[in-house]
mmCIF file of C-alpha atoms in Angstrom:
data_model
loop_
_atom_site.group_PDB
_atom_site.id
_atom_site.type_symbol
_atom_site.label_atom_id
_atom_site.label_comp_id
_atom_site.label_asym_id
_atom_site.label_seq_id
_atom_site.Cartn_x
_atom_site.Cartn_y
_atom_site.Cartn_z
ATOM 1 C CA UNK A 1103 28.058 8.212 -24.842
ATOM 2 C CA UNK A 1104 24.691 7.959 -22.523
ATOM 3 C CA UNK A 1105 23.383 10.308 -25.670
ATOM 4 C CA UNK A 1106 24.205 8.222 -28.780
ATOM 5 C CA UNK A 1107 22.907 5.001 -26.642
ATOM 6 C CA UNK A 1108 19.696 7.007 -25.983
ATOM 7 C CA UNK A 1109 19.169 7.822 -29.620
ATOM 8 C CA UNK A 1110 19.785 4.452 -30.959
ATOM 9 C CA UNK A 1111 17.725 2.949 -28.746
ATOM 10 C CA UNK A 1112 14.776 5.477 -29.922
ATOM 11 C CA UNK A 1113 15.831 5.046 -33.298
ATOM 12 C CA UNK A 1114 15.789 1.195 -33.569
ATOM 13 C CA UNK A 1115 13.587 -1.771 -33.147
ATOM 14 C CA UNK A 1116 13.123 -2.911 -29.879
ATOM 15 C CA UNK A 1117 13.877 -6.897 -28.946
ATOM 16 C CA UNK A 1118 12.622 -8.332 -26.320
ATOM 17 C CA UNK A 1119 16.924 -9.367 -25.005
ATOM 18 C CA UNK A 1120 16.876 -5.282 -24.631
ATOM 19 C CA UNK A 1121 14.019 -4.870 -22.261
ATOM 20 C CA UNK A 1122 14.977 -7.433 -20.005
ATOM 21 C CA UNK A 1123 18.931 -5.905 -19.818
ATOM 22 C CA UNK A 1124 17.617 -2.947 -19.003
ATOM 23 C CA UNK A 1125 15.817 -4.402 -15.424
ATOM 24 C CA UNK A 1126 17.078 -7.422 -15.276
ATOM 25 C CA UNK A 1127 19.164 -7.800 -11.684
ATOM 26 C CA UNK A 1128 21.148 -10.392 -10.303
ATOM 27 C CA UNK A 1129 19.265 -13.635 -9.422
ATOM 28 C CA UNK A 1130 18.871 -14.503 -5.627
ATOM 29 C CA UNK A 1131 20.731 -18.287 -5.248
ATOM 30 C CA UNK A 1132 18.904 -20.952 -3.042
ATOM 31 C CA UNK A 1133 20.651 -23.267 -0.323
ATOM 32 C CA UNK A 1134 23.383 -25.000 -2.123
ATOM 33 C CA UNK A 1135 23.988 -28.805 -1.788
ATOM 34 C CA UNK A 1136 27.323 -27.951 -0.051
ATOM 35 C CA UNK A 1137 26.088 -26.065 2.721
ATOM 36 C CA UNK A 1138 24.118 -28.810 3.996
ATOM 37 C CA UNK A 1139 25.061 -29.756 7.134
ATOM 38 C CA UNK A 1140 23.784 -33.275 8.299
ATOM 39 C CA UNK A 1141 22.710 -34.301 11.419
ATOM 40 C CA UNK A 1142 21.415 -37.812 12.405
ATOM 41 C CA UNK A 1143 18.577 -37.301 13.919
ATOM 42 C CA UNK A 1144 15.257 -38.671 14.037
ATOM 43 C CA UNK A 1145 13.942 -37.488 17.150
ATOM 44 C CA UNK A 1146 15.212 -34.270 16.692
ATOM 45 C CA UNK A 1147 13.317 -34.448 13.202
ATOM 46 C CA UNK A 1148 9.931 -35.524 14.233
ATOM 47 C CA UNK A 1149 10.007 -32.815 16.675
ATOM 48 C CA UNK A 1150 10.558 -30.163 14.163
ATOM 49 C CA UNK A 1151 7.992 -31.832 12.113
ATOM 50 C CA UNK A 1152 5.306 -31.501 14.493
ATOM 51 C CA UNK A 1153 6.533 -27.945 15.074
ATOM 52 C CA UNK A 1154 5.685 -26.773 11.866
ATOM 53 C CA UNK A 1155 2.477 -28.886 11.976
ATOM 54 C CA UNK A 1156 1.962 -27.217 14.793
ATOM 55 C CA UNK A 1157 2.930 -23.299 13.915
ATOM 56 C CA UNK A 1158 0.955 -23.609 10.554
ATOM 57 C CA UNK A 1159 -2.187 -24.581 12.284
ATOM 58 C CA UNK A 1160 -1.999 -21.319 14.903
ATOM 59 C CA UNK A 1161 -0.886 -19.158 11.267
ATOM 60 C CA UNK A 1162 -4.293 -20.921 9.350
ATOM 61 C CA UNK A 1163 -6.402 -19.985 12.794
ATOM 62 C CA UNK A 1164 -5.180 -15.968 12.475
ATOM 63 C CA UNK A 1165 -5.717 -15.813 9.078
ATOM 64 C CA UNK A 1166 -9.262 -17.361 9.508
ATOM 65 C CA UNK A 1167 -9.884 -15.125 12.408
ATOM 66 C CA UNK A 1168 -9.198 -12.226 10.151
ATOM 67 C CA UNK A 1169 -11.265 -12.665 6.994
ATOM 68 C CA UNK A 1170 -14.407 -14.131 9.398
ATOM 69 C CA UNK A 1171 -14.633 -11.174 11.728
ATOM 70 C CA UNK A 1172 -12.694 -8.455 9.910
ATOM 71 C CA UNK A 1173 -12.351 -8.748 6.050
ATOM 72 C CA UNK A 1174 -15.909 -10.857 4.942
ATOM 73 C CA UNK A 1175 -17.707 -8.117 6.877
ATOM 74 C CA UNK A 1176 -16.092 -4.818 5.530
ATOM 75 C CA UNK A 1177 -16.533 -6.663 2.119
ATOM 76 C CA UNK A 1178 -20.083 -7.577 2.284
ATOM 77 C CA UNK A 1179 -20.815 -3.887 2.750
ATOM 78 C CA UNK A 1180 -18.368 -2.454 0.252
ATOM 79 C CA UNK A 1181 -20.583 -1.531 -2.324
ATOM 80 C CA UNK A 1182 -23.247 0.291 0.110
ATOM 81 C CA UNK A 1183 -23.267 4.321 0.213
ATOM 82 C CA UNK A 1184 -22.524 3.959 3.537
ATOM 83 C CA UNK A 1185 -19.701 1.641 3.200
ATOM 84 C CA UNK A 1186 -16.721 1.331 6.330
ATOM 85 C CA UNK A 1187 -14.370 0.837 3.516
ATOM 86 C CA UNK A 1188 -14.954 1.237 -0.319
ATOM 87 C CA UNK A 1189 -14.208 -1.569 -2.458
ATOM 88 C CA UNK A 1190 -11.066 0.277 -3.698
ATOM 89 C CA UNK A 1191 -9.845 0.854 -0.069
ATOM 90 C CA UNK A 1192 -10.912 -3.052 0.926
ATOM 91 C CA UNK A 1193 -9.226 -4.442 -1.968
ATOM 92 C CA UNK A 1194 -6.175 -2.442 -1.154
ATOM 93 C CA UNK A 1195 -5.735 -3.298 2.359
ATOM 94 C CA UNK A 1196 -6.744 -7.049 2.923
ATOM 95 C CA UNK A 1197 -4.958 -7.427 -0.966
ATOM 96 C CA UNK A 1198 -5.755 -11.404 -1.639
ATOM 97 C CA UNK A 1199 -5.848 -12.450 1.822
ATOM 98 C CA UNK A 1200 -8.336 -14.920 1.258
ATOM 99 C CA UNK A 1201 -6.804 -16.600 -1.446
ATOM 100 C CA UNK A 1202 -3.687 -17.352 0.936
ATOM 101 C CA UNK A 1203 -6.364 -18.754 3.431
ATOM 102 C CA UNK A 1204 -7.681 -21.116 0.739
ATOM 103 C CA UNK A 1205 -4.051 -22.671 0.012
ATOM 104 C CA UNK A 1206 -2.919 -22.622 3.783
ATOM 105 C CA UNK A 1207 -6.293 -24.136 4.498
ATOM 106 C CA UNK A 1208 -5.502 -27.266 1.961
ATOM 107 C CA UNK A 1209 -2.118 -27.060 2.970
ATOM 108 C CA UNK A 1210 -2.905 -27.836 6.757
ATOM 109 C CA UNK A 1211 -5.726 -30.279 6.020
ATOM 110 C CA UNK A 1212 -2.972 -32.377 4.039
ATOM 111 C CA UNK A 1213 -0.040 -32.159 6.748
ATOM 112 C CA UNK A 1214 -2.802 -33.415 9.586
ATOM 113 C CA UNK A 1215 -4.216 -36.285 7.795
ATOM 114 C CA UNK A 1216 -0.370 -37.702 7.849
ATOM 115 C CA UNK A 1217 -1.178 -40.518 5.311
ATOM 116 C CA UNK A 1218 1.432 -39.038 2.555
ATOM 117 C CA UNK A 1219 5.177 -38.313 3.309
ATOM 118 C CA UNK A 1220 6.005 -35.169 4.596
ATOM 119 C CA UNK A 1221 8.485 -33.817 1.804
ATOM 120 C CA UNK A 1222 5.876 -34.518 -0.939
ATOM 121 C CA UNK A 1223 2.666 -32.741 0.673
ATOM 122 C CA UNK A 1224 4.873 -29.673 1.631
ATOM 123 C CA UNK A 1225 6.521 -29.467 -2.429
ATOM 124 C CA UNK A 1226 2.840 -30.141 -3.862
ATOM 125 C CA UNK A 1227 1.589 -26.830 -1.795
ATOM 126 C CA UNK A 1228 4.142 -24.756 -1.441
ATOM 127 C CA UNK A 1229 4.730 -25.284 -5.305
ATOM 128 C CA UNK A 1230 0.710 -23.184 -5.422
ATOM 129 C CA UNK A 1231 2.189 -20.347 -3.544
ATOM 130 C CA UNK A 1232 2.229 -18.166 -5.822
ATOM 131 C CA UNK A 1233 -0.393 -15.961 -4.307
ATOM 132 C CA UNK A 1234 2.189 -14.942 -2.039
ATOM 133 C CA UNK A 1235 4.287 -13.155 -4.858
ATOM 134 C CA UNK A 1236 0.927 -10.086 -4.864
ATOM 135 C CA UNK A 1237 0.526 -9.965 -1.248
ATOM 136 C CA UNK A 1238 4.605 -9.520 0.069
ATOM 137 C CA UNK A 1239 4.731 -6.924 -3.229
ATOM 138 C CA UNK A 1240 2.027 -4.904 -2.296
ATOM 139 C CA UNK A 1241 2.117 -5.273 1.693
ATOM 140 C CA UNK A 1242 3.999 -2.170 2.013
ATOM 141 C CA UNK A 1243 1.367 0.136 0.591
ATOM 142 C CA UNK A 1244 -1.193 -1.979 2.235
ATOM 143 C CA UNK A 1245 0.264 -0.736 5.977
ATOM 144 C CA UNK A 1246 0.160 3.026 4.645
ATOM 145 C CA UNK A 1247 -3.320 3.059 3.883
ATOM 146 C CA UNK A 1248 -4.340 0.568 7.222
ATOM 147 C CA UNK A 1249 -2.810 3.277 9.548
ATOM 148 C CA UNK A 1250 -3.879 6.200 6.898
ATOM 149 C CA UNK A 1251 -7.747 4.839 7.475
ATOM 150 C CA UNK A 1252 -7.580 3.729 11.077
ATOM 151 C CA UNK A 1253 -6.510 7.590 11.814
ATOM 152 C CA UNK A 1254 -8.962 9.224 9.727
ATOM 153 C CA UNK A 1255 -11.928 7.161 9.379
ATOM 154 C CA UNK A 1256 -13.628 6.700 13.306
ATOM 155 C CA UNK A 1257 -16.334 4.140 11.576
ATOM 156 C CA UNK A 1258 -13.129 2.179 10.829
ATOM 157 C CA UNK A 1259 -11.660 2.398 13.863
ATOM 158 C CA UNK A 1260 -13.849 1.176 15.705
ATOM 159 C CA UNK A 1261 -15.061 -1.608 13.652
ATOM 160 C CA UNK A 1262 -11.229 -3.255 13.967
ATOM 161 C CA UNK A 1263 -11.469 -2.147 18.055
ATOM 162 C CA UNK A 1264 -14.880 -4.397 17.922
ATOM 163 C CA UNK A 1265 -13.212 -7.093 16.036
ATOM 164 C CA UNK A 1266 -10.248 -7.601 18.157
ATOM 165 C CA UNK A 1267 -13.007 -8.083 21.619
ATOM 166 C CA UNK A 1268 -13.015 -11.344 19.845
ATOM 167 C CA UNK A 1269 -11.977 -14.193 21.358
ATOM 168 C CA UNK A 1270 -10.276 -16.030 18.795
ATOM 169 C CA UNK A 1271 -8.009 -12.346 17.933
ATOM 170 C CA UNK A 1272 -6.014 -12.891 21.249
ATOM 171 C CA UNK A 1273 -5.997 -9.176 21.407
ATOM 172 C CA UNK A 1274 -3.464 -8.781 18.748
ATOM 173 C CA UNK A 1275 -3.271 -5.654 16.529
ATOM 174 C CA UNK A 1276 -4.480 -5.611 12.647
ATOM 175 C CA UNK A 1277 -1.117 -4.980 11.506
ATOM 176 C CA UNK A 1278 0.256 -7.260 13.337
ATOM 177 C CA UNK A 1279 -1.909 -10.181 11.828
ATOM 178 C CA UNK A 1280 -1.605 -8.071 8.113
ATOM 179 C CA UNK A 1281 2.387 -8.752 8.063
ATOM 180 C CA UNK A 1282 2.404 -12.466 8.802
ATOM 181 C CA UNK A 1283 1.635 -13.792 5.655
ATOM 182 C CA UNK A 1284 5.060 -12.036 4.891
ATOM 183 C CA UNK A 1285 6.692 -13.725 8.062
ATOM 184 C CA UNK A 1286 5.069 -17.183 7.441
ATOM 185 C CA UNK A 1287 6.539 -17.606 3.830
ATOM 186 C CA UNK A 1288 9.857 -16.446 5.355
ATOM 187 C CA UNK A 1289 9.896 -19.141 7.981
ATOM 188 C CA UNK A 1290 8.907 -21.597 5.306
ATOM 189 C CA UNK A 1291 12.543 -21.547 3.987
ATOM 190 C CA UNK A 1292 14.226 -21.348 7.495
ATOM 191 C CA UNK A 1293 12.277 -24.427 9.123
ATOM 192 C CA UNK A 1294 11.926 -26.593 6.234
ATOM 193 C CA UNK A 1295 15.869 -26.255 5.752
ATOM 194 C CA UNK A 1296 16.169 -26.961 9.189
ATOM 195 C CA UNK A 1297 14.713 -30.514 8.730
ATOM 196 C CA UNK A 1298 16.431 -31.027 5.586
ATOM 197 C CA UNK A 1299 19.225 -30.833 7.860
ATOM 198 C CA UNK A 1300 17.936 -34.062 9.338
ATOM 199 C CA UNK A 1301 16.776 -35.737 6.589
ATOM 200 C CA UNK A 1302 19.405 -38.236 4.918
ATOM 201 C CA UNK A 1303 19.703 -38.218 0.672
ATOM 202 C CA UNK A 1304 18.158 -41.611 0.817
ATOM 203 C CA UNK A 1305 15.033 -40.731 2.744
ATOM 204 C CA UNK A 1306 12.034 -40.839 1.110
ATOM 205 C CA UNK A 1307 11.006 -37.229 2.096
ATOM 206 C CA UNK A 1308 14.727 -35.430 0.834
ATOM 207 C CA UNK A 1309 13.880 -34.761 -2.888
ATOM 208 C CA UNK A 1310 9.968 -33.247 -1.670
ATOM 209 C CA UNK A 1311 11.685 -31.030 1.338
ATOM 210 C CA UNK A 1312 14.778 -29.678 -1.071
ATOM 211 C CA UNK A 1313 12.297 -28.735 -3.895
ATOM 212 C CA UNK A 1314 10.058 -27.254 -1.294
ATOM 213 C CA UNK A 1315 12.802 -24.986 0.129
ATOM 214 C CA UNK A 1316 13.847 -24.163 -2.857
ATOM 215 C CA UNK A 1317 10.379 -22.845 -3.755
ATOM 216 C CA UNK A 1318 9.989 -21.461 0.091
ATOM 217 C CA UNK A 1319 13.125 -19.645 -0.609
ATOM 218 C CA UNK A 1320 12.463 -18.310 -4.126
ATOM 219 C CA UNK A 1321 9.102 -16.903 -3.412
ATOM 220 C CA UNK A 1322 10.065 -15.325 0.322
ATOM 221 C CA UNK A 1323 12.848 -13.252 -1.727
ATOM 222 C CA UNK A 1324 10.701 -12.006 -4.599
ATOM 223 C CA UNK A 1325 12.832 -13.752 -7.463
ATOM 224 C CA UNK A 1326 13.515 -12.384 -11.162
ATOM 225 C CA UNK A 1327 10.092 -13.155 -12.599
ATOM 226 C CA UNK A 1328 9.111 -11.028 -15.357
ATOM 227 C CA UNK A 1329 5.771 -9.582 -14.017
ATOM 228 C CA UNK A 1330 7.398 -8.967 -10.228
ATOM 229 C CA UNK A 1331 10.370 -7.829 -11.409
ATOM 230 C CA UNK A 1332 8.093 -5.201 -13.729
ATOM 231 C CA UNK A 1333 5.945 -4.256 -10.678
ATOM 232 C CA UNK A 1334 8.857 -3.732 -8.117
ATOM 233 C CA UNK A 1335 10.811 -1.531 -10.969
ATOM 234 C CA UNK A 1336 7.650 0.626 -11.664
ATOM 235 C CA UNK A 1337 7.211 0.858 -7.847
ATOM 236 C CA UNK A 1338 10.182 2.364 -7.184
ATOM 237 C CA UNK A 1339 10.220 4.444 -9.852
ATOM 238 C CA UNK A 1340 7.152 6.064 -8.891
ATOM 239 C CA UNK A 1341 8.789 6.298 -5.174
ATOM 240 C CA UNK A 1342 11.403 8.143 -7.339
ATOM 241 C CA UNK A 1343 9.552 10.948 -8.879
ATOM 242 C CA UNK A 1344 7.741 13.154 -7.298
ATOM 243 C CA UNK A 1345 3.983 13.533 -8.527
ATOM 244 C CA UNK A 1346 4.505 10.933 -10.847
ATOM 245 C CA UNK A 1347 0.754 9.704 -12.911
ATOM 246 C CA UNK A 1348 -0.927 8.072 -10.137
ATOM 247 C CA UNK A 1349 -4.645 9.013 -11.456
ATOM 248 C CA UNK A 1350 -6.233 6.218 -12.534
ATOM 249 C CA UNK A 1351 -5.217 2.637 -14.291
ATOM 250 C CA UNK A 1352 -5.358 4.720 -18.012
ATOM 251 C CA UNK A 1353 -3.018 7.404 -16.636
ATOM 252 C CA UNK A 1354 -0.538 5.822 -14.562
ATOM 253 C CA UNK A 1355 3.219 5.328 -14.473
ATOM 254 C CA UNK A 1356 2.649 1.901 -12.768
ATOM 255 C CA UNK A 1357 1.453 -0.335 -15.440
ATOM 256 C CA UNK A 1358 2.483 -4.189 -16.340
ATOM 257 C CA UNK A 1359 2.388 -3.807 -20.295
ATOM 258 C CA UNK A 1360 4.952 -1.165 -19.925
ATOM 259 C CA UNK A 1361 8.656 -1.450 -19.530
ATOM 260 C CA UNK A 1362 11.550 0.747 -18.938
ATOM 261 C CA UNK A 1363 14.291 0.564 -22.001
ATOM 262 C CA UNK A 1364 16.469 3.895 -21.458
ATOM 263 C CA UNK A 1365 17.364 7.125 -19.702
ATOM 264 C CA UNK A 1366 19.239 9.913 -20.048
ATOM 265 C CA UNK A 1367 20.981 12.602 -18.285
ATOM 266 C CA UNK A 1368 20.361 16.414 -19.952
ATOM 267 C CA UNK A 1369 19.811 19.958 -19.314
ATOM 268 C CA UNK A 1370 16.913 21.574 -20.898
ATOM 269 C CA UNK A 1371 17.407 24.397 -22.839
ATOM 270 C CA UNK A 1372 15.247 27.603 -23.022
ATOM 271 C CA UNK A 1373 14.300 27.724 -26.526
ATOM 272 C CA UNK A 1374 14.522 31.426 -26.769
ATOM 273 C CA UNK A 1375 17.445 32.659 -24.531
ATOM 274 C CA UNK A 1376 19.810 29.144 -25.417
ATOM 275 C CA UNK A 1377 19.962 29.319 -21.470
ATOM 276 C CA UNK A 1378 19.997 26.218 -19.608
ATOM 277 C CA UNK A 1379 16.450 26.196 -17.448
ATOM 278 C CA UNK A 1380 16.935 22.992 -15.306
ATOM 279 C CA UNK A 1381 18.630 19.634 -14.938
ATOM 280 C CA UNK A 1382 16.358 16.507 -16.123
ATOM 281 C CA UNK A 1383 16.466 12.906 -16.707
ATOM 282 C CA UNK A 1384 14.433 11.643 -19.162
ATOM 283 C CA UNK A 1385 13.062 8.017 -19.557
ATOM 284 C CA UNK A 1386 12.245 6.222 -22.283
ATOM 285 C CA UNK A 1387 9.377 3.441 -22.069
ATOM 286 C CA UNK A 1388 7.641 0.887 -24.937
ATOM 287 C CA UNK A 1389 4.638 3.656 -24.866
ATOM 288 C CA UNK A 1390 5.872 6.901 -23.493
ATOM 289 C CA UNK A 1391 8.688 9.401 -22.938
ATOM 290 C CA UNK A 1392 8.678 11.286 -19.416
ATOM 291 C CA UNK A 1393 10.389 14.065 -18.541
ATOM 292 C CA UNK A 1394 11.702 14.764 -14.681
ATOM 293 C CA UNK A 1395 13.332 17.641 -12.946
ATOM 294 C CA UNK A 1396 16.176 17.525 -10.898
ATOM 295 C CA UNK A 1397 16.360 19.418 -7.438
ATOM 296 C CA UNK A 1398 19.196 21.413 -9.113
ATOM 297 C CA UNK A 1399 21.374 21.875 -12.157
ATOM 298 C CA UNK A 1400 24.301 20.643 -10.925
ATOM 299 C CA UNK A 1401 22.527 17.407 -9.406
ATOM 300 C CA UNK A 1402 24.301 14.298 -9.680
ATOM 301 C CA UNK A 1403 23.882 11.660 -12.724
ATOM 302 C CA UNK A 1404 21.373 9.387 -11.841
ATOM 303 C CA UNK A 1405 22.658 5.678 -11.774
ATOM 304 C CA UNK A 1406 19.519 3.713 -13.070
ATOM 305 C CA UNK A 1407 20.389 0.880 -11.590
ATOM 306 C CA UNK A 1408 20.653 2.293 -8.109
ATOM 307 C CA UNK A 1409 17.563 4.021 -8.696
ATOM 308 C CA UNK A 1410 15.437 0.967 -9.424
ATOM 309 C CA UNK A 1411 16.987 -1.397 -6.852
ATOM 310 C CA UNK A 1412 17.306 -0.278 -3.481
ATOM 311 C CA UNK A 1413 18.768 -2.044 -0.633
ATOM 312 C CA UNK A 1414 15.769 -2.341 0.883
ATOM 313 C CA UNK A 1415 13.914 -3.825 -1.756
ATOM 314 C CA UNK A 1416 11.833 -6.520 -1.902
ATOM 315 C CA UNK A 1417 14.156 -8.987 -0.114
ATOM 316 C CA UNK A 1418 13.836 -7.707 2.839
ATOM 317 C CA UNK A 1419 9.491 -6.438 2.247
ATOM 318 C CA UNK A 1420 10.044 -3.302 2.853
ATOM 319 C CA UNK A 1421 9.996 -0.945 -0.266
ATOM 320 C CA UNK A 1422 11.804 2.328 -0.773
ATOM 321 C CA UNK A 1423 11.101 5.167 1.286
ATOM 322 C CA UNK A 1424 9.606 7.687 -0.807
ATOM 323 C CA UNK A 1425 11.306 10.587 1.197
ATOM 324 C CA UNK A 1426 14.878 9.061 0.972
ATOM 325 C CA UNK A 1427 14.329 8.030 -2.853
ATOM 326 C CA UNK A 1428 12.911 11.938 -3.153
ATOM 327 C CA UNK A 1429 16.813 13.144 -1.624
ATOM 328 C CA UNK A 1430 17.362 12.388 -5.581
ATOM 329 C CA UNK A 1431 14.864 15.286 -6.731
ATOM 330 C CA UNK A 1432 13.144 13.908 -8.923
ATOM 331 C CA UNK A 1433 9.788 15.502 -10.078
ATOM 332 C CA UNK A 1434 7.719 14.672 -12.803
ATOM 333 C CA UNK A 1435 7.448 17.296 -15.558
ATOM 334 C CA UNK A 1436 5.404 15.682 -18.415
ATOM 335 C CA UNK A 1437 4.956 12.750 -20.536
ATOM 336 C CA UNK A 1438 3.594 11.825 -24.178
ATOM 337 C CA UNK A 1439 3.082 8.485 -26.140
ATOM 338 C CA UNK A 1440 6.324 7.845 -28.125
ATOM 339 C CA UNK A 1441 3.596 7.843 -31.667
ATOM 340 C CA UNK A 1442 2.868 11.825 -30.883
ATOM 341 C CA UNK A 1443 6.700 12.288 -30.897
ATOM 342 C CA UNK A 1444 8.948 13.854 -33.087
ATOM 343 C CA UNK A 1445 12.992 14.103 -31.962
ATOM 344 C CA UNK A 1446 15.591 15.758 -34.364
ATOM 345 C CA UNK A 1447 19.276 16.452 -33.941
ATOM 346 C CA UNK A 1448 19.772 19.672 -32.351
ATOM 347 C CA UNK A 1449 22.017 22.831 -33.296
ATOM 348 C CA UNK A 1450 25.340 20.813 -31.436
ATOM 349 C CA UNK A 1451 26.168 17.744 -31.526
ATOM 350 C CA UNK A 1452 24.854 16.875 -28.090
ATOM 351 C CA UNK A 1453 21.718 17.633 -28.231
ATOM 352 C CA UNK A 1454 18.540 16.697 -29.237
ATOM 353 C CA UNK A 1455 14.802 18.442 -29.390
ATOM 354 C CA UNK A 1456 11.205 16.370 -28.807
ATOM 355 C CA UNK A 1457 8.556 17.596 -30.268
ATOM 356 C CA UNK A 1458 5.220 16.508 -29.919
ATOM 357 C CA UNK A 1459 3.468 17.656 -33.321
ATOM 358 C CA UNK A 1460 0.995 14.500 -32.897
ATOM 359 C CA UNK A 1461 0.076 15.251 -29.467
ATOM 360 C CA UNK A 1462 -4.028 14.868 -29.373
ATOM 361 C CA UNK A 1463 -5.394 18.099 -27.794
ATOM 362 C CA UNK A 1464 -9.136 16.331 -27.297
ATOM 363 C CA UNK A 1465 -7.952 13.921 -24.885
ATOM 364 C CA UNK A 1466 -5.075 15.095 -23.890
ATOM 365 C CA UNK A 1467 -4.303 15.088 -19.647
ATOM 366 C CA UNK A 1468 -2.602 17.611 -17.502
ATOM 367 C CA UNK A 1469 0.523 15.541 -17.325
ATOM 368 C CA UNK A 1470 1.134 16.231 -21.121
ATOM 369 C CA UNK A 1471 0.451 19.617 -21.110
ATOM 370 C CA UNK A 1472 4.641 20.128 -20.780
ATOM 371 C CA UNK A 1473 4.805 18.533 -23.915
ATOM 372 C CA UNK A 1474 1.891 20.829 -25.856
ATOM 373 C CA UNK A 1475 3.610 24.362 -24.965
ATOM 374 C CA UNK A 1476 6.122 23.742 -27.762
ATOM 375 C CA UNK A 1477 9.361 22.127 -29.139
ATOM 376 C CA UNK A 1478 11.485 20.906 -25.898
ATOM 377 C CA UNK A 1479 15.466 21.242 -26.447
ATOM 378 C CA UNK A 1480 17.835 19.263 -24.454
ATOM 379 C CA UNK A 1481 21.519 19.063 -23.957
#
């Protein structure tokens, strides 16, 4: 069955309703109307009003803190030969931190002149949070290379040590202040619901504050969109397999114009001895088929769905653990665009062979080098 899906999938025109079934998952739901639980209370709500005043003008003070003394600096030298950080390695780390200053910094300016309502200032900015969506997707990664770098790299280490003497740091630790952009659109959702709470239908603020939960809400839990719902697939995919194309932005399994539309369970077949050689999975993809081993031959079927969305997802910010995805034994074999590709119907009924007869030997990477040894038969 998984076989004649495969092949008519490869055989046919692709439609855009095809891609998205094939990562499409469940869409988070925001704070229904019937949950709310009113409370009359307008001290209670001023208070919580001037809270989050309050907590985002200490969050816009850290974040300020941090691209003054920390990120402008290592940036501003980038580019040197003697660089602290390369601009690959700055870019990586501090991700768009700047551009959430530059919308927090509005943001704050807004709630403190007080001369609007409430509701509407907080829906009009939290509505240009979208900047968020890059930095909670990539955070993860971010942390690696942070403690990677602060380990390795003394210049580095004691540039941040010299940074936090600071005054306006409070002595608190780089990752610390890294993961609270994460926190602070988290909080968004809890506090703003909790003054919805005290906000009747007919107030004036209600219709701003629910749209700006909603929004809170919808961004702190990564929702379906089409590009993060591409990026968090291809990121735990490559968390998946095992020396997966990593190399460079032309030869890497990680790409936004790509999308997954099939895989299949086989054994690979010596073509000489008819032997079985190993258990694979192969995936199919708008540009490319890739081929990955199993840790044995009697490995379990791979679920796909399973495979691409993980408990600990992007829900909760923290992505799969490569070691604990790897207990799958996955490891990448080769690859080639689908247009070098030839598949025919093998000697039984299920199977199939891939060859790649248009495979371009001038350019052609190590990764498709599985691919160029000869005619690949699967079962």
């Amino acid at each position: 069955m998984q076989l004649d899906q495969f092949l008519n999938i490869i055989g046919s025109e692709l439609h855009v309703d095809t891609l998205e079934t094939c990562i499409r998952r469940q869409e988070n739901t925001i704070i229904e109307k019937n949950e709310r639980k009113f409370e009359q209370n307008d001290e209670k709500r001023q208070f919580r009003i001037q809270e989050f005043i309050k907590t985002e003008k200490s969050y816009v003070e850290t974040l300020n803190t941090l691209v003054r003394y920390v990120v402008n600096p290592l940036k501003s030298t980038m580019q040197q030969k003697h660089c602290i950080l390369n601009t690959f390695k700055c870019h990586k780390i501090f991700l768009n931190i700047d551009q959430i200053l530059d919308v927090n910094q509005k943001f704050l300016s807004d709630l403190q002149q007080g001369n609007r309502a409430f509701g509407t200032v907080c829906k009009e900015h939290i509505a240009n949070f979208e900047c968020y969506r890059k930095y909670l997707l990539e955070q993860s990664e971010a942390q690696k290379l942070h403690a990677k770098e602060f380990k390795i790299n003394q210049v580095y280490r004691r540039f941040i040590s010299k940074a936090r003497e600071q005054r306006e740091f409070k002595r608190k630790r780089l990752q610390d202040i890294l993961v609270e952009p994460v926190q602070r659109i988290s909080r968004y959702a809890m506090m703003l619901r909790d003054i919805l709470q005290l906000t009747p239908e007919d107030h004036s603020d209600f219709r701003g504050l629910n749209q700006a939960c909603e929004k809170a809400k919808e961004i702190a839990t990564m929702a379906d969109d089409d590009q993060t719902r591409t990026a968090t697939m291809f990121l735990s995919l490559y968390q998946s397999i095992k020396d997966s194309p990593v190399r460079d932005v032309s030869c890497s399994l990680i790409n936004q114009k790509r999308s997954l539309i099939a895989h299949l369970d086989a054994t690979e077949i010596h073509r000489v001895t008819n032997k079985p050689t190993r258990a694979v999975s192969l995936f199919l993809f708008t540009d490319k088929i890739l081929v990955a081993s199993k840790s044995c031959m009697d490995a379990k079927e791979i679920i796909l769905d399973e495979l691409l969305t993980s408990p600990s997802s992007t829900s909760t910010f923290s992505f799969p653990n490569t070691s604990s995805k790897n207990e799958k034994g996955l490891k990448f074999k080769g690859w080639a665009d689908i247009e070098s590709m030839s598949l025919v119907n093998g000697l039984t009924e299920d199977s199939l062979i891939l060859s790649a007869s248009k495979l371009q030997t001038s350019n052609m990477t190590s990764f498709e080098k599985y691919f160029s040894k000869g005619l690949r038969l699967f079962s």
